[in-house]
Amino acid sequence: MRTRPNVLAGFGSLVWLLLVGLPLYVMLIATFQSRADYAANGPLAFPERFTLDNYVNDLNEGFGQYFLNTVIVTVSVVGIVLLLVPPLSYAIVRSRGRTTTAVFRLFLLGLAIPSQAVIVPMFYVISQAGLYDNLIGVILPTAAFAMPVCALILTGVMRDITPDLYEAMAIDGASSRRIFFRLVVPLSRSGLSTVVVFSALQAWNGFLFPLVLTQSAESKVITMGLYDFQTEHGVDIPGLLAAVVLSMLPILLVYLFARRALVQGLMGVGGK
């Protein structure tokens, strides 16, 4: 029996494709035009002459250094989160003490505190520690503000591991460390992937901390480097959009390879 095509669903998909595809088309097409051609033909016009000068100029004018700084910040933040959050989440899930529960609740207060509310004392602490205009001064607060959400995600995933598995390994004489590395970590891969993508996004797209805690060109990251395309005489739109394309490619690749684990990890946040 043949089913009728769902015309309404097809129309909705077409509308959604246009809403998503049109901005991408405008952005990509502009990067292959000169500034003069873009101003003359408008944002929707197809390029008469393709050029890669926007990408070359971006890399020659310091964008490569901004890109490298952003990679350093992102990798460092992800490393700190992966080093601290999984053992913390494991202790929270396995411990039944009031102290651990109180610490977890205190830790989750970070979800209710926006970074804008603490940027002034954060600036004072970073300056007094001698980390102003240093990538370390950006890495530490970025990792700190990513950890509460990551802990919430991982505790939800680890609570889905059945107690029978813990008891079976404990009967075999496995220590807590062995249970963590042989049981908890392998079964929490979806949550770990979610944590990696989330913390990487937080670090890669961070703006407030680099804006307040850095100053020199040597410490700039991508989000701050995009300011260079705006001058008192206007904005270099093709060059700016080329920089945006370069900046989004790495994190887009991370998402494409980890999207399935990301969805599975978010589904386990609430636990059973």
Coordinates of N, CA and C in Angstrom, one line a residue, residues 36-174:
A36 N 35.4 45.8 -3.1 CA 34.8 46.7 -4.1 C 33.6 45.9 -4.8
D37 N 33.8 44.7 -5.2 CA 32.8 43.9 -5.9 C 31.6 43.7 -4.9
Y38 N 31.9 43.4 -3.6 CA 30.8 43.2 -2.7 C 30.0 44.4 -2.5
A39 N 30.7 45.6 -2.4 CA 29.9 46.8 -2.3 C 29.1 47.2 -3.5
A40 N 29.6 46.8 -4.7 CA 28.9 47.2 -5.9 C 27.8 46.2 -6.2
N41 N 27.9 44.9 -6.0 CA 26.9 43.9 -6.4 C 26.0 43.5 -5.3
G42 N 26.3 43.8 -4.0 CA 25.4 43.4 -2.9 C 25.7 42.0 -2.4
P43 N 25.1 41.7 -1.2 CA 25.4 40.4 -0.6 C 24.9 39.2 -1.2
L44 N 23.8 39.3 -2.1 CA 23.2 38.1 -2.7 C 23.8 37.8 -4.1
A45 N 24.6 38.7 -4.6 CA 25.1 38.5 -6.0 C 26.1 37.4 -6.0
F46 N 26.1 36.6 -7.1 CA 27.1 35.6 -7.3 C 28.4 36.3 -7.7
P47 N 29.6 35.9 -7.2 CA 30.8 36.6 -7.6 C 31.1 36.5 -9.1
E48 N 31.5 37.6 -9.7 CA 31.9 37.6 -11.1 C 33.3 37.1 -11.2
R49 N 34.1 37.3 -10.2 CA 35.5 36.8 -10.2 C 35.9 36.3 -8.8
F50 N 36.1 35.0 -8.8 CA 36.5 34.4 -7.5 C 37.9 34.7 -7.1
T51 N 38.1 35.0 -5.8 CA 39.4 35.3 -5.3 C 39.6 34.8 -3.9
L52 N 40.8 34.4 -3.5 CA 41.1 33.9 -2.2 C 41.9 34.9 -1.4
D53 N 41.9 36.1 -1.9 CA 42.7 37.2 -1.2 C 42.2 37.4 0.2
N54 N 40.9 37.3 0.5 CA 40.4 37.6 1.8 C 41.0 36.6 2.8
Y55 N 41.1 35.3 2.4 CA 41.7 34.3 3.3 C 43.2 34.5 3.5
V56 N 43.9 34.9 2.4 CA 45.3 35.1 2.4 C 45.6 36.3 3.3
N57 N 44.9 37.4 3.1 CA 45.1 38.6 3.9 C 44.8 38.4 5.4
D58 N 43.8 37.6 5.7 CA 43.5 37.3 7.1 C 44.7 36.6 7.8
L59 N 45.3 35.6 7.1 CA 46.4 34.9 7.7 C 47.6 35.7 7.7
N60 N 47.8 36.6 6.8 CA 49.0 37.5 6.8 C 48.9 38.6 7.8
E61 N 47.8 39.0 8.2 CA 47.6 40.1 9.1 C 47.4 39.8 10.5
G62 N 47.9 38.6 10.9 CA 47.9 38.2 12.3 C 46.8 37.2 12.7
F63 N 45.9 36.9 11.8 CA 44.8 36.0 12.2 C 45.4 34.6 12.6
G64 N 46.5 34.2 12.0 CA 47.1 32.9 12.3 C 47.5 32.9 13.8
Q65 N 48.0 34.0 14.3 CA 48.4 34.0 15.7 C 47.2 34.0 16.6
Y66 N 46.1 34.7 16.2 CA 44.9 34.6 17.0 C 44.3 33.2 17.0
F67 N 44.4 32.5 15.8 CA 43.9 31.1 15.7 C 44.7 30.2 16.6
L68 N 46.1 30.4 16.6 CA 46.9 29.6 17.5 C 46.6 29.8 19.0
N69 N 46.4 31.0 19.3 CA 46.1 31.4 20.7 C 44.8 30.7 21.1
T70 N 43.8 30.7 20.2 CA 42.5 30.2 20.5 C 42.6 28.6 20.7
V71 N 43.4 28.0 19.8 CA 43.6 26.6 20.0 C 44.3 26.2 21.3
I72 N 45.3 27.0 21.7 CA 45.9 26.8 23.0 C 44.9 26.9 24.2
V73 N 44.1 28.0 24.1 CA 43.1 28.2 25.2 C 42.1 27.0 25.2
T74 N 41.6 26.6 24.0 CA 40.6 25.6 23.9 C 41.1 24.2 24.4
V75 N 42.3 23.8 23.9 CA 42.9 22.6 24.3 C 43.2 22.5 25.8
S76 N 43.7 23.6 26.4 CA 44.0 23.7 27.8 C 42.7 23.6 28.6
V77 N 41.6 24.3 28.2 CA 40.4 24.3 29.0 C 39.8 22.9 29.0
V78 N 39.8 22.2 27.8 CA 39.3 20.9 27.7 C 40.1 19.9 28.5
G79 N 41.4 20.1 28.5 CA 42.3 19.3 29.4 C 42.0 19.4 30.8
I80 N 41.8 20.6 31.3 CA 41.6 20.9 32.7 C 40.2 20.2 33.1
V81 N 39.2 20.4 32.3 CA 37.9 19.9 32.6 C 37.9 18.4 32.6
L82 N 38.6 17.7 31.6 CA 38.7 16.3 31.6 C 39.5 15.7 32.8
L83 N 40.5 16.5 33.3 CA 41.3 16.1 34.4 C 40.6 16.1 35.7
L84 N 39.7 17.1 35.9 CA 39.1 17.4 37.2 C 37.6 16.9 37.3
V85 N 36.8 17.0 36.2 CA 35.4 16.8 36.3 C 35.1 15.3 36.4
P86 N 35.6 14.4 35.6 CA 35.3 13.0 35.8 C 35.5 12.4 37.2
P87 N 36.7 12.6 37.8 CA 36.9 12.1 39.2 C 35.9 12.7 40.2
L88 N 35.6 14.0 40.0 CA 34.7 14.7 40.9 C 33.3 14.1 40.7
S89 N 32.8 13.9 39.5 CA 31.5 13.3 39.2 C 31.4 11.9 39.8
Y90 N 32.5 11.1 39.6 CA 32.5 9.8 40.2 C 32.4 9.8 41.7
A91 N 33.1 10.7 42.4 CA 33.0 10.8 43.8 C 31.6 11.2 44.3
I92 N 30.9 12.1 43.5 CA 29.6 12.5 43.8 C 28.6 11.4 43.7
V93 N 28.7 10.6 42.6 CA 27.8 9.5 42.4 C 27.9 8.4 43.4
R94 N 29.2 8.1 43.7 CA 29.4 6.9 44.6 C 29.3 7.2 46.1
S95 N 29.5 8.5 46.4 CA 29.5 8.8 47.8 C 28.1 9.1 48.3
R96 N 27.8 8.7 49.6 CA 26.5 8.9 50.2 C 26.6 9.9 51.3
G97 N 27.8 10.5 51.5 CA 28.0 11.4 52.6 C 27.4 12.8 52.4
R98 N 27.0 13.4 53.5 CA 26.4 14.7 53.4 C 27.4 15.8 52.9
T99 N 28.6 15.6 53.3 CA 29.7 16.6 52.9 C 29.8 16.6 51.4
T100 N 29.8 15.4 50.7 CA 29.9 15.4 49.3 C 28.7 16.0 48.6
T101 N 27.5 15.7 49.2 CA 26.3 16.3 48.6 C 26.3 17.9 48.7
A102 N 26.8 18.3 49.9 CA 26.8 19.8 50.1 C 27.8 20.4 49.2
V103 N 29.0 19.8 49.0 CA 30.0 20.3 48.1 C 29.4 20.4 46.6
F104 N 28.7 19.3 46.2 CA 28.1 19.3 44.9 C 27.1 20.4 44.7
R105 N 26.3 20.6 45.7 CA 25.3 21.7 45.6 C 26.0 23.1 45.6
L106 N 27.0 23.2 46.4 CA 27.8 24.5 46.3 C 28.5 24.7 45.0
F107 N 29.0 23.6 44.4 CA 29.6 23.6 43.1 C 28.6 24.0 42.0
L108 N 27.4 23.6 42.1 CA 26.4 23.9 41.1 C 25.9 25.3 41.2
L109 N 26.3 26.0 42.3 CA 25.9 27.4 42.4 C 26.5 28.2 41.2
G110 N 27.6 27.7 40.6 CA 28.2 28.3 39.5 C 27.3 28.4 38.3
L111 N 26.2 27.6 38.3 CA 25.3 27.7 37.2 C 24.4 29.0 37.3
A112 N 24.3 29.5 38.5 CA 23.4 30.6 38.7 C 24.2 31.9 38.7
I113 N 25.5 31.9 38.6 CA 26.4 33.1 38.7 C 26.9 33.4 37.3
P114 N 26.4 34.4 36.6 CA 26.9 34.8 35.3 C 28.3 35.3 35.4
S115 N 29.1 35.1 34.4 CA 30.5 35.6 34.4 C 30.5 37.1 34.4
Q116 N 29.5 37.8 33.9 CA 29.5 39.3 33.9 C 29.4 39.8 35.3
A117 N 28.8 39.0 36.3 CA 28.6 39.5 37.6 C 29.9 39.5 38.4
V118 N 30.9 38.7 38.0 CA 32.1 38.5 38.7 C 33.4 39.0 38.0
I119 N 33.1 39.7 36.8 CA 34.3 40.0 36.0 C 35.2 41.0 36.7
V120 N 34.6 41.9 37.5 CA 35.5 42.9 38.2 C 36.4 42.3 39.2
P121 N 35.8 41.5 40.2 CA 36.7 40.8 41.1 C 37.7 39.8 40.4
M122 N 37.2 39.2 39.3 CA 38.1 38.3 38.5 C 39.2 39.1 37.9
F123 N 39.0 40.3 37.4 CA 40.1 41.1 36.9 C 41.1 41.4 38.0
Y124 N 40.6 41.7 39.2 CA 41.5 42.0 40.3 C 42.3 40.8 40.7
V125 N 41.7 39.6 40.8 CA 42.4 38.4 41.2 C 43.5 38.1 40.1
I126 N 43.1 38.1 38.9 CA 44.0 37.8 37.8 C 45.2 38.8 37.8
S127 N 44.9 40.1 38.0 CA 46.0 41.1 38.0 C 46.9 40.9 39.1
Q128 N 46.4 40.6 40.3 CA 47.2 40.4 41.5 C 48.1 39.1 41.4
A129 N 47.6 38.1 40.6 CA 48.3 36.9 40.4 C 49.4 37.0 39.3
G130 N 49.4 38.2 38.7 CA 50.4 38.4 37.6 C 50.1 37.7 36.3
L131 N 48.8 37.4 36.1 CA 48.4 36.7 34.9 C 47.6 37.6 33.9
Y132 N 47.6 38.9 34.2 CA 46.9 39.8 33.2 C 47.7 39.8 31.9
D133 N 46.9 39.8 30.8 CA 47.5 39.8 29.4 C 48.3 38.5 29.2
N134 N 47.8 37.4 29.8 CA 48.5 36.1 29.6 C 47.4 35.1 29.3
L135 N 47.6 34.2 28.4 CA 46.6 33.2 28.1 C 46.2 32.4 29.3
I136 N 47.1 32.2 30.2 CA 46.7 31.4 31.4 C 45.6 32.1 32.2
G137 N 45.6 33.5 32.2 CA 44.6 34.2 32.8 C 43.2 34.1 32.2
V138 N 43.2 33.7 30.9 CA 41.9 33.4 30.2 C 41.5 32.0 30.4
I139 N 42.5 31.1 30.4 CA 42.2 29.6 30.5 C 41.6 29.3 31.8
L140 N 42.1 29.7 32.9 CA 41.6 29.3 34.3 C 40.2 29.7 34.5
P141 N 39.8 31.0 34.3 CA 38.3 31.3 34.6 C 37.4 30.7 33.6
T142 N 37.8 30.5 32.3 CA 37.0 29.8 31.3 C 36.7 28.4 31.8
A143 N 37.8 27.7 32.2 CA 37.6 26.3 32.7 C 36.7 26.2 33.9
A144 N 36.9 27.2 34.8 CA 36.1 27.2 36.1 C 34.6 27.4 35.8
F145 N 34.3 28.2 34.8 CA 32.8 28.5 34.5 C 32.3 27.3 33.7
A146 N 33.1 26.5 33.0 CA 32.6 25.4 32.3 C 32.3 24.2 33.1
M147 N 33.0 24.1 34.3 CA 33.0 22.9 35.1 C 31.6 22.6 35.7
P148 N 30.9 23.5 36.2 CA 29.6 23.1 36.8 C 28.6 22.4 35.8
V149 N 28.5 22.9 34.6 CA 27.6 22.3 33.6 C 28.2 20.9 33.3
C150 N 29.5 20.8 33.1 CA 30.1 19.5 32.8 C 29.9 18.5 33.9
A151 N 30.0 19.0 35.2 CA 29.8 18.0 36.3 C 28.4 17.6 36.3
L152 N 27.4 18.5 36.0 CA 26.0 18.1 36.0 C 25.8 17.0 34.9
I153 N 26.4 17.2 33.8 CA 26.2 16.2 32.7 C 26.8 14.9 33.0
L154 N 28.0 14.9 33.6 CA 28.7 13.6 33.8 C 28.1 12.9 35.0
T155 N 27.6 13.6 36.0 CA 26.9 12.9 37.1 C 25.6 12.2 36.7
G156 N 24.9 12.9 35.7 CA 23.7 12.2 35.2 C 24.0 11.0 34.4
V157 N 25.1 11.0 33.6 CA 25.5 9.8 32.8 C 26.0 8.7 33.8
M158 N 26.8 9.0 34.8 CA 27.3 8.0 35.6 C 26.3 7.4 36.5
R159 N 25.2 8.1 36.8 CA 24.1 7.5 37.6 C 23.4 6.5 36.8
D160 N 23.5 6.5 35.5 CA 22.8 5.5 34.7 C 23.6 4.1 34.7
I161 N 24.8 4.1 35.2 CA 25.5 2.8 35.3 C 24.9 2.0 36.5
T162 N 24.4 0.8 36.2 CA 23.7 0.0 37.2 C 24.6 -0.3 38.4
P163 N 24.1 -0.3 39.6 CA 24.9 -0.7 40.8 C 25.4 -2.1 40.7
D164 N 24.8 -3.0 40.0 CA 25.3 -4.4 39.9 C 26.7 -4.4 39.3
L165 N 27.0 -3.5 38.4 CA 28.3 -3.5 37.8 C 29.3 -3.1 38.8
Y166 N 29.0 -2.1 39.6 CA 29.9 -1.7 40.6 C 30.2 -2.8 41.6
E167 N 29.1 -3.5 42.0 CA 29.2 -4.6 43.0 C 30.0 -5.8 42.4
A168 N 29.8 -6.1 41.2 CA 30.5 -7.2 40.6 C 32.0 -6.9 40.6
M169 N 32.5 -5.7 40.2 CA 33.9 -5.4 40.2 C 34.4 -5.3 41.7
A170 N 33.6 -4.9 42.6 CA 34.1 -4.8 44.0 C 34.2 -6.2 44.5
I171 N 33.4 -7.1 44.2 CA 33.5 -8.5 44.6 C 34.8 -9.2 44.1
D172 N 35.2 -8.7 42.9 CA 36.4 -9.3 42.2 C 37.6 -8.6 42.9
G173 N 37.4 -7.7 43.8 CA 38.6 -7.1 44.5 C 39.1 -5.9 43.8
A174 N 38.4 -5.3 42.9 CA 38.8 -4.1 42.2 C 38.8 -2.9 43.2

